[in-house]
Amino acid sequence: MSKLLFVNACIRDESRTKLLADAVVKKWNGEVEEVDLTSGNIKPLDKETLKVRIAKQDAKDFSDPVFDLAKQFKEAEAVVIAAPFWDYSFPAVLKAYIENVCVHDLTFEYNEKGDCKSLSKVKKVVYVTTVGGDKQELVYGIDYIKTVFREFFGVKKTFAFKAEGLDTVENAGREQEILDETLKRIDNFSFEDKIMADDNRPDVIRTENLTKMYGNYAANNNVSCHVKEGSIYGLIGRNGAGKSTLMRLILGMSPVDQGTMEVFGAKNEDVAKVRKDIGFIIENPTFYEYMSAYQNLKYRAELIGLENPDAAIKEAMEKVGMTDRMNSKVKGFSLGQRQLLGIANAILGNPKLLILDEPTNGLDPIKIVEIRKMLLDMNANGTTIMISSHILGEMDKLCSCYGFILDGKLIREVTEAEMQAEAIDVEEFFVDMAKGGQNE
Ligand code: ADP
């Protein structure tokens, strides 16, 4: 039976955050295991103290609440964490532990067995909190916590419930109202929709023995791929393997020679009709060089019939961090700026499906992280994503399933859960596969 781990870390502000978290936990259809951290038994240890503690005990029997928790994390399908916002304790304390144990030179059996790392196997976390303070603090705080989960524990789906503005001067007397509003939102929440997604979802993209010939060469050779609603599907293959070709076929940009496909229910050549519902970048994005970023995006906004193009353009440019270049001509853009504009163009109007062919090409490391966060956020809000990239570490942090493509053939489709069960590592799998092929 599916298990939810409920971590109660409401050390002080117990009643209100716990009340909200209980409402979230009630939404789970399955077993619930509660871990009580209210006694504050998890505290960051400095390196020296930890060393002493480890030295004192036989590593095998080393018992520690963090590692016990790590094991429970591993066994759970999803985790609900209840912690008042002002208290960063939960993620911050765990982060400190992991840093102490993993990053420093402390090695002991727990580490080698990977139990500690097993925290990173938790992919689904609902974070429940109550917050006061000003807006800036709120945005920063929630983002901080999501970042810790993502960057440190590899959590791909984080959903945060927050009762905002409690205990602030301007909201004096509105406390109950704020809690009621939050409870109403929790009432509309479903683990299946927001957190679990994937497994039982219909395919948004399905191809059956799709073949594309260039002369005598099959750039796609009997490709049957399945992209589930709510998933992030990573297409992995060497240069020339056929990734862009497959994406073009799916977008109806290039005629199919053999086989069938379905995208949002539209079949074969009809897929071109649903293209306006899909945001995409295929190979290097191209723009009207003498037009501004705004004008280029406006062109697409009109093409896809967005109701409020200016708001959509502003939102997309904000998401990629390019508002300052809104009115600059594309002609003067660097490679990275063009790529960011390409991403803004793809996400314009929050499409239900994104098809992104190497979207992080030419981006600096900071931007790569920002774009990853943005894609994970969009995915948490329902956008399905098909993406290709040669940066396998990035793919590992993003994707919930993978399609490995070699010499035009889709060699294997695999979900993350299957990879974990079979202990497949994306890089190892890819390198082994590539040894047998000829792409270059
Ligand atoms: P990938 O995106 O995986 O790098 P592509 O899908 O771009 O690979 O290309 C797959 C193969 O098809 C390559 O051998 C490429 O040279 C060939 N190809 C792609 N587009 C064309 C085209 N328009 N005409 C001829 N050959 C093409």
XYZ file of C-alpha atoms and ligand atoms in Angstrom:
467
model
C 0.000 0.000 0.000
C 1.221 3.503 -0.734
C 2.715 5.234 2.243
C 2.802 8.880 3.178
C 5.346 10.107 5.651
C 4.035 12.941 7.762
C 6.851 14.872 9.356
C 5.627 17.142 12.080
C 8.295 19.744 12.755
C 6.043 22.362 14.335
C 8.395 22.992 17.185
C 6.705 26.062 18.557
C 3.885 27.289 16.391
C 2.265 23.926 16.686
C -1.439 24.410 16.499
C -2.021 26.353 13.303
C 0.496 24.762 10.962
C -0.418 21.351 12.325
C -4.092 22.072 11.757
C -3.403 22.847 8.090
C -1.053 19.910 7.658
C -3.634 17.529 9.143
C -6.088 18.693 6.486
C -3.495 17.936 3.771
C -2.699 14.507 5.212
C -6.419 13.620 5.237
C -6.336 13.874 1.466
C -4.007 10.886 1.214
C -5.620 7.580 0.266
C -3.313 5.133 1.934
C -1.158 4.465 4.923
C 0.208 7.409 6.891
C 3.240 7.227 9.109
C 3.874 10.146 11.412
C 7.280 11.255 12.572
C 7.300 13.644 15.436
C 10.083 16.185 15.331
C 8.410 18.544 17.745
C 10.830 17.701 20.499
C 13.493 19.297 18.349
C 15.568 16.144 18.373
C 17.136 17.061 15.073
C 19.700 19.724 15.521
C 22.606 20.674 13.318
C 25.840 19.259 14.595
C 29.168 20.756 13.864
C 31.704 18.524 12.194
C 33.734 17.873 15.328
C 30.759 16.822 17.453
C 29.586 14.529 14.721
C 33.032 12.975 14.397
C 33.125 12.291 18.099
C 29.687 10.750 18.047
C 30.527 8.525 15.130
C 33.865 7.507 16.634
C 32.150 6.494 19.822
C 29.795 4.098 18.181
C 30.125 1.140 15.945
C 29.117 2.453 12.540
C 26.818 -0.501 12.041
C 24.721 0.351 15.032
C 25.022 4.041 14.684
C 21.618 5.313 15.526
C 20.674 8.826 14.764
C 17.330 10.478 14.154
C 18.439 11.961 10.839
C 19.491 8.629 9.400
C 16.404 6.936 10.731
C 14.411 9.624 9.061
C 16.392 9.157 5.859
C 15.327 5.509 5.790
C 11.715 6.432 6.329
C 11.961 8.976 3.547
C 13.195 6.280 1.248
C 10.273 4.002 1.967
C 7.603 6.661 1.614
C 5.957 7.564 -1.629
C 5.376 11.150 -0.644
C 6.170 13.324 2.322
C 4.184 16.044 4.033
C 6.250 18.343 6.179
C 4.606 20.663 8.655
C 6.924 23.404 9.851
C 6.201 27.020 10.692
C 7.866 29.312 8.251
C 9.966 31.403 10.556
C 11.614 28.250 11.704
C 13.836 27.057 8.899
C 14.789 24.156 11.042
C 13.667 21.261 8.959
C 15.467 21.816 5.675
C 18.269 23.797 7.240
C 19.035 21.182 9.845
C 18.953 18.342 7.376
C 21.149 20.323 5.041
C 23.660 20.838 7.818
C 23.686 17.132 8.542
C 24.161 16.101 4.973
C 26.933 18.622 4.589
C 28.616 17.282 7.673
C 28.297 13.690 6.674
C 28.586 13.730 2.920
C 30.624 16.722 1.991
C 33.255 16.562 4.687
C 35.706 13.756 5.004
C 33.569 11.624 7.267
C 32.968 8.244 5.807
C 31.258 5.423 7.544
C 29.004 2.648 6.621
C 25.805 4.609 6.479
C 27.355 6.786 3.898
C 28.748 3.968 1.809
C 25.448 2.141 1.825
C 23.898 5.284 0.490
C 21.305 5.563 3.230
C 22.221 9.119 3.728
C 21.997 9.855 0.058
C 18.637 8.132 0.061
C 17.094 11.427 0.985
C 17.589 12.346 -2.602
C 15.236 9.557 -3.621
C 12.318 11.522 -2.224
C 10.710 13.091 -5.187
C 7.462 14.376 -3.799
C 7.136 16.743 -0.909
C 4.234 18.843 0.300
C 5.442 21.592 2.557
C 2.865 23.143 4.856
C 3.570 26.317 6.708
C 2.139 29.401 8.330
C 3.839 32.692 7.636
C 3.786 36.210 8.835
C 6.198 38.884 7.761
C 6.227 40.987 4.642
C 5.810 39.827 1.087
C 9.503 39.930 0.324
C 10.332 37.691 3.225
C 7.605 35.313 2.188
C 8.736 34.995 -1.407
C 12.325 34.596 -0.360
C 11.536 32.102 2.385
C 9.383 29.728 0.380
C 11.815 29.900 -2.481
C 14.659 29.152 -0.121
C 12.949 26.061 1.198
C 12.006 24.818 -2.253
C 15.586 25.399 -3.340
C 16.945 23.361 -0.440
C 14.624 20.518 -1.284
C 15.481 20.644 -4.950
C 19.177 21.292 -4.888
C 20.014 19.265 -1.883
C 17.608 16.399 -1.782
C 16.772 16.231 -5.476
C 13.068 16.636 -4.761
C 11.314 17.229 -8.048
C 7.836 18.026 -6.909
C 7.397 20.460 -4.082
C 4.023 21.858 -3.303
C 3.820 24.533 -0.645
C 0.713 25.493 1.294
C 1.103 28.681 3.159
C -1.263 30.653 5.317
C 0.080 34.107 4.497
C 0.267 37.215 6.583
C -0.635 35.754 9.955
C 0.347 37.848 12.952
C 1.116 40.963 10.949
C -0.139 44.378 11.964
C -2.211 44.876 8.832
C -3.953 41.532 9.309
C -4.756 41.932 12.973
C -8.034 40.176 13.694
C -8.068 38.352 10.323
C -6.296 35.273 11.566
C -9.228 32.886 11.344
C -10.181 34.229 7.934
C -6.658 33.558 6.621
C -6.662 30.035 8.000
C -10.104 29.358 6.513
C -8.953 30.582 3.099
C -5.978 28.224 3.276
C -8.174 25.314 4.340
C -10.390 26.003 1.339
C -7.367 25.737 -0.948
C -6.323 22.526 0.747
C -9.813 21.200 0.161
C -9.294 21.591 -3.590
C -5.890 19.927 -3.460
C -5.385 16.379 -4.645
C -2.218 14.337 -4.303
C -3.040 12.574 -7.550
C -3.222 15.813 -9.538
C -0.538 17.892 -7.939
C 2.015 15.521 -6.572
C 1.767 11.947 -7.757
C 0.921 12.742 -11.397
C 2.608 10.470 -13.900
C 1.788 6.832 -13.456
C -1.930 6.620 -14.149
C -2.057 9.574 -16.444
C -3.016 9.407 -20.096
C -0.365 9.934 -22.764
C -0.168 13.485 -24.047
C 2.149 12.283 -26.817
C 2.038 8.793 -28.242
C 3.815 7.587 -31.354
C 3.629 4.155 -32.896
C 6.439 2.914 -35.125
C 7.168 6.394 -36.379
C 9.638 6.454 -39.240
C 11.268 9.374 -41.018
C 13.562 8.804 -43.968
C 16.186 11.179 -45.303
C 17.143 9.454 -48.532
C 18.054 5.941 -47.473
C 18.720 6.907 -43.891
C 16.038 6.413 -41.244
C 16.504 9.466 -38.972
C 13.646 7.977 -36.916
C 13.254 4.247 -37.186
C 10.020 2.735 -35.804
C 9.917 5.043 -32.819
C 7.159 4.289 -30.296
C 7.277 6.848 -27.532
C 4.860 7.680 -24.735
C 4.862 10.942 -22.831
C 2.457 10.950 -19.937
C 0.504 13.981 -18.837
C 2.296 15.708 -15.985
C 5.647 14.072 -16.687
C 9.025 15.490 -17.647
C 10.288 13.222 -20.396
C 13.999 13.380 -21.128
C 15.083 12.425 -24.629
C 18.674 11.293 -24.470
C 20.922 10.486 -27.404
C 24.135 11.518 -29.093
C 24.364 14.163 -31.794
C 22.534 12.965 -34.867
C 20.611 10.267 -32.982
C 17.280 11.655 -34.151
C 15.991 13.695 -31.195
C 15.210 16.885 -33.116
C 13.699 14.828 -35.912
C 11.288 13.187 -33.467
C 10.360 16.550 -31.964
C 9.701 18.000 -35.401
C 7.465 15.082 -36.314
C 5.511 15.447 -33.082
C 4.995 19.138 -33.794
C 3.776 18.367 -37.302
C 6.665 20.363 -38.800
C 7.915 17.583 -40.963
C 5.915 14.865 -42.771
C 5.971 11.319 -41.409
C 6.959 8.480 -43.744
C 5.479 5.617 -41.756
C 3.728 5.003 -38.465
C 1.177 6.943 -36.446
C 1.190 9.535 -33.719
C -1.241 11.289 -31.429
C -0.730 14.563 -29.587
C -3.526 15.866 -27.324
C -5.813 13.476 -29.165
C -4.958 14.931 -32.620
C -3.781 12.195 -34.972
C -1.056 12.175 -37.590
C -1.037 15.264 -39.822
C -3.689 16.865 -37.572
C -1.016 17.389 -34.902
C -0.107 20.667 -36.655
C -3.527 21.950 -35.531
C -2.679 21.577 -31.845
C 0.739 23.177 -32.255
C -0.566 26.436 -30.819
C -1.110 24.622 -27.500
C 2.534 23.594 -27.423
C 5.480 25.772 -26.497
C 8.653 24.685 -28.221
C 12.270 25.303 -29.090
C 13.699 23.206 -31.860
C 17.399 23.543 -32.482
C 18.519 27.187 -32.311
C 15.604 29.567 -31.917
C 15.332 32.105 -34.728
C 13.886 35.598 -34.457
C 13.257 38.706 -36.489
C 16.613 40.352 -35.916
C 15.498 43.956 -36.394
C 12.524 43.590 -34.098
C 12.681 43.907 -30.321
C 12.246 40.992 -27.921
C 8.773 42.343 -27.157
C 7.806 42.563 -30.834
C 9.006 39.028 -31.502
C 7.012 37.656 -28.581
C 3.985 39.740 -29.574
C 4.098 38.078 -32.964
C 3.830 34.619 -31.393
C 1.226 35.812 -28.864
C -0.985 36.912 -31.738
C -0.309 33.756 -33.695
C -1.548 31.569 -30.860
C -4.366 33.970 -29.997
C -3.476 34.872 -26.423
C -6.182 36.940 -24.740
C -3.883 39.228 -22.853
C -0.627 39.240 -24.836
C 1.123 42.026 -22.933
C 0.638 40.367 -19.540
C 1.774 37.020 -20.982
C 4.886 38.601 -22.542
C 5.762 40.345 -19.284
C 5.312 37.124 -17.309
C 7.449 35.091 -19.727
C 10.231 37.711 -19.804
C 10.179 37.904 -16.007
C 10.452 34.137 -15.715
C 13.609 34.063 -17.823
C 14.984 37.216 -16.164
C 15.051 39.342 -19.323
C 12.678 42.227 -18.583
C 15.522 44.712 -19.011
C 15.942 43.622 -22.652
C 12.263 43.813 -23.508
C 12.657 46.655 -25.987
C 16.118 45.830 -27.315
C 16.537 44.567 -30.845
C 17.365 40.863 -31.061
C 20.217 41.723 -33.419
C 22.390 42.719 -30.439
C 21.590 39.657 -28.289
C 24.251 37.200 -27.176
C 23.818 33.468 -27.724
C 22.574 33.035 -24.166
C 20.127 35.927 -24.467
C 18.742 34.472 -27.683
C 18.294 31.175 -25.949
C 16.483 32.833 -23.032
C 14.243 34.667 -25.468
C 13.597 31.307 -27.138
C 12.553 29.912 -23.774
C 10.339 32.964 -23.103
C 8.786 32.388 -26.509
C 8.150 28.730 -25.676
C 6.552 29.379 -22.286
C 4.420 32.272 -23.519
C 0.861 31.863 -22.241
C 1.794 28.853 -20.057
C 1.195 26.085 -22.599
C 0.075 22.632 -21.419
C 2.983 20.994 -23.232
C 6.557 22.129 -23.759
C 8.882 20.536 -26.293
C 12.390 21.773 -25.679
C 15.354 20.739 -27.783
C 18.465 21.528 -25.759
C 16.979 24.625 -24.123
C 20.003 25.285 -21.924
C 22.396 25.622 -24.876
C 24.663 28.604 -24.324
C 23.316 29.450 -20.857
C 25.591 30.157 -17.930
C 25.438 27.869 -14.862
C 23.296 30.292 -12.848
C 20.755 30.542 -15.641
C 20.747 26.778 -16.070
C 19.719 26.414 -12.419
C 17.095 29.173 -12.742
C 15.583 27.641 -15.849
C 15.509 24.234 -14.195
C 13.629 25.705 -11.250
C 11.225 27.432 -13.573
C 10.542 24.235 -15.513
C 9.986 22.273 -12.304
C 7.570 24.970 -11.129
C 5.666 24.893 -14.405
C 5.565 21.129 -14.212
C 4.249 21.281 -10.644
C 1.475 23.466 -12.015
C 0.529 20.928 -14.655
C 2.767 21.490 -17.706
C 4.021 18.327 -19.393
C 7.553 18.639 -20.734
C 9.586 16.767 -23.334
C 13.187 17.880 -23.242
C 16.510 16.921 -24.748
C 19.881 17.820 -23.337
C 23.424 16.531 -23.291
C 23.859 17.625 -19.696
C 22.906 14.376 -18.043
C 23.196 15.759 -14.512
C 20.600 18.363 -15.454
C 18.328 15.717 -16.936
C 18.647 13.674 -13.780
C 17.465 16.636 -11.726
C 14.533 17.321 -14.011
C 13.103 14.229 -15.586
C 10.572 11.699 -14.345
C 11.104 9.387 -17.319
C 13.568 8.946 -20.144
C 13.667 7.812 -23.733
C 17.076 6.672 -24.966
C 17.542 7.102 -28.687
C 20.328 5.567 -30.763
C 20.770 5.666 -34.538
C 17.137 6.734 -34.965
C 15.764 3.930 -32.782
C 14.161 4.452 -29.399
C 16.092 1.790 -27.541
C 14.352 2.079 -24.211
C 11.747 4.067 -22.334
C 12.050 4.011 -18.612
C 10.467 5.795 -15.674
C 12.486 7.083 -12.811
C 10.892 4.549 -10.478
C 11.977 1.735 -12.825
C 15.471 3.162 -12.963
C 15.620 3.210 -9.202
C 14.281 -0.305 -8.922
C 16.877 -1.548 -11.405
C 19.571 0.726 -9.998
C 20.152 2.235 -13.442
C 22.193 5.390 -13.565
C 21.320 7.665 -16.517
C 24.934 8.273 -17.410
C 26.029 4.661 -17.150
C 23.056 3.499 -19.145
C 23.674 6.074 -21.817
C 27.384 5.394 -22.108
C 26.790 1.634 -22.371
C 24.133 2.172 -24.986
C 26.211 4.643 -26.982
C 29.142 2.194 -27.182
C 27.000 -0.002 -29.382
C 25.945 2.799 -31.739
C 27.418 5.072 -34.364
C 26.014 8.552 -33.634
C 28.605 11.219 -33.328
P 19.749 14.975 -32.989
O 18.694 15.992 -32.721
O 19.576 13.748 -32.147
O 21.134 15.505 -32.890
P 18.665 14.994 -35.686
O 17.268 14.537 -35.476
O 18.896 16.438 -35.905
O 19.575 14.448 -34.488
O 19.259 14.220 -36.920
C 19.144 12.815 -37.113
C 19.795 12.416 -38.439
O 18.998 12.893 -39.505
C 21.188 12.985 -38.636
O 21.978 12.007 -39.276
C 20.961 14.177 -39.530
O 22.094 14.433 -40.307
C 19.775 13.719 -40.366
N 18.943 14.837 -40.793
C 18.264 15.666 -39.984
N 17.571 16.566 -40.723
C 17.845 16.310 -42.009
C 17.442 16.883 -43.261
N 16.581 17.919 -43.309
N 17.930 16.340 -44.401
C 18.759 15.290 -44.353
N 19.175 14.694 -43.243
C 18.722 15.193 -42.070
